[in-house]
CSV table of C-alpha atoms in Angstrom, one decimal:
chain,number,residue,atom,x,y,z
A,1,UNK,CA,-24.5,-5.0,-18.1
A,2,UNK,CA,-22.2,-6.4,-15.5
A,3,UNK,CA,-23.5,-8.7,-12.8
A,4,UNK,CA,-21.8,-7.2,-9.7
A,5,UNK,CA,-22.5,-10.3,-7.5
A,6,UNK,CA,-20.6,-12.5,-10.0
A,7,UNK,CA,-17.9,-9.9,-10.3
A,8,UNK,CA,-17.4,-9.8,-6.5
A,9,UNK,CA,-17.0,-13.6,-6.7
A,10,UNK,CA,-14.4,-13.2,-9.4
A,11,UNK,CA,-12.5,-10.6,-7.3
A,12,UNK,CA,-12.5,-12.8,-4.2
A,13,UNK,CA,-11.4,-15.8,-6.3
A,14,UNK,CA,-8.5,-13.8,-7.7
A,15,UNK,CA,-7.6,-12.5,-4.2
A,16,UNK,CA,-7.5,-16.0,-2.8
A,17,UNK,CA,-5.3,-17.1,-5.8
A,18,UNK,CA,-2.8,-14.3,-5.3
A,19,UNK,CA,-2.6,-14.9,-1.5
A,20,UNK,CA,-2.0,-18.6,-2.2
A,21,UNK,CA,0.7,-18.0,-4.7
A,22,UNK,CA,2.3,-15.1,-2.8
A,23,UNK,CA,1.7,-12.5,-5.5
A,24,UNK,CA,0.7,-8.9,-5.2
A,25,UNK,CA,-0.5,-8.5,-8.8
A,26,UNK,CA,-1.3,-10.6,-11.8
A,27,UNK,CA,-2.0,-10.1,-15.5
A,28,UNK,CA,-5.2,-10.6,-17.4
A,29,UNK,CA,-4.2,-13.9,-19.0
A,30,UNK,CA,-3.1,-15.5,-15.7
A,31,UNK,CA,-6.3,-14.2,-14.0
A,32,UNK,CA,-8.6,-15.6,-16.7
A,33,UNK,CA,-6.8,-19.0,-16.6
A,34,UNK,CA,-7.4,-19.2,-12.9
A,35,UNK,CA,-11.1,-18.1,-13.3
A,36,UNK,CA,-11.5,-20.8,-15.9
A,37,UNK,CA,-10.0,-23.4,-13.5
A,38,UNK,CA,-12.4,-22.2,-10.8
A,39,UNK,CA,-15.4,-22.3,-13.2
A,40,UNK,CA,-16.3,-18.6,-12.9
A,41,UNK,CA,-15.3,-17.4,-16.4
A,42,UNK,CA,-14.5,-19.6,-19.3
A,43,UNK,CA,-11.3,-18.8,-21.1
A,44,UNK,CA,-10.9,-18.6,-24.9
A,45,UNK,CA,-8.4,-21.0,-26.4
A,46,UNK,CA,-7.6,-18.9,-29.6
A,47,UNK,CA,-7.2,-15.7,-27.5
A,48,UNK,CA,-6.3,-16.4,-23.9
A,49,UNK,CA,-7.6,-13.8,-21.5
A,50,UNK,CA,-10.1,-12.3,-23.9
A,51,UNK,CA,-13.3,-12.9,-21.9
A,52,UNK,CA,-11.8,-11.2,-18.8
A,53,UNK,CA,-10.5,-8.3,-20.9
A,54,UNK,CA,-13.9,-7.8,-22.5
A,55,UNK,CA,-15.6,-7.8,-19.0
A,56,UNK,CA,-13.0,-5.3,-17.7
A,57,UNK,CA,-13.4,-3.1,-20.8
A,58,UNK,CA,-17.2,-2.9,-20.4
A,59,UNK,CA,-16.7,-2.0,-16.7
A,60,UNK,CA,-14.2,0.7,-17.6
A,61,UNK,CA,-16.6,2.2,-20.2
A,62,UNK,CA,-19.4,2.3,-17.6
A,63,UNK,CA,-17.0,3.9,-15.0
A,64,UNK,CA,-17.5,1.1,-12.5
A,65,UNK,CA,-14.0,-0.4,-12.4
A,66,UNK,CA,-12.5,-1.1,-8.9
A,67,UNK,CA,-9.4,0.7,-7.8
A,68,UNK,CA,-7.2,-2.4,-7.8
A,69,UNK,CA,-7.6,-3.0,-11.6
A,70,UNK,CA,-5.7,-0.9,-14.1
A,71,UNK,CA,-5.0,-0.9,-17.8
A,72,UNK,CA,-1.6,0.4,-18.9
A,73,UNK,CA,-0.4,0.1,-22.5
A,74,UNK,CA,-3.1,-2.3,-23.5
A,75,UNK,CA,-2.4,-4.8,-20.6
A,76,UNK,CA,-4.7,-5.2,-17.6
A,77,UNK,CA,-3.2,-5.7,-14.2
A,78,UNK,CA,-5.1,-6.8,-11.2
A,79,UNK,CA,-3.6,-6.0,-7.7
A,80,UNK,CA,-4.5,-7.8,-4.5
A,81,UNK,CA,-7.5,-5.8,-3.2
A,82,UNK,CA,-6.5,-6.2,0.4
A,83,UNK,CA,-3.4,-4.0,-0.2
A,84,UNK,CA,-5.5,-1.1,-1.6
A,85,UNK,CA,-6.3,1.8,0.7
A,86,UNK,CA,-9.9,2.5,1.1
A,87,UNK,CA,-10.9,6.1,0.8
A,88,UNK,CA,-14.2,7.9,0.1
A,89,UNK,CA,-14.7,9.4,-3.3
A,90,UNK,CA,-15.4,13.1,-3.3
A,91,UNK,CA,-17.7,14.6,-5.8
A,92,UNK,CA,-15.9,17.7,-7.0
A,93,UNK,CA,-19.1,19.2,-8.5
A,94,UNK,CA,-21.3,18.7,-5.4
A,95,UNK,CA,-21.8,22.4,-4.7
A,96,UNK,CA,-22.6,23.5,-8.3
């Protein structure tokens, strides 16, 4: 189970890092390295980025992944959340 209070702290830390560095998106290894430096999620030395990938995979499997995080071809990318448009989700089966 994912602690969403801790995950929101992770996202805000990554947003601050991307704003500071002037980036619009980062990969999972760079993100986990920054989270380890900030003390939020310890990185693995033999497999860098593995703890963050495991967290994101568990969130993907429970269908609770935010819009600014994507997985393509086995690599996770995290976009700056302030650049994402906010729109309400529509339940397509609400009238069944």
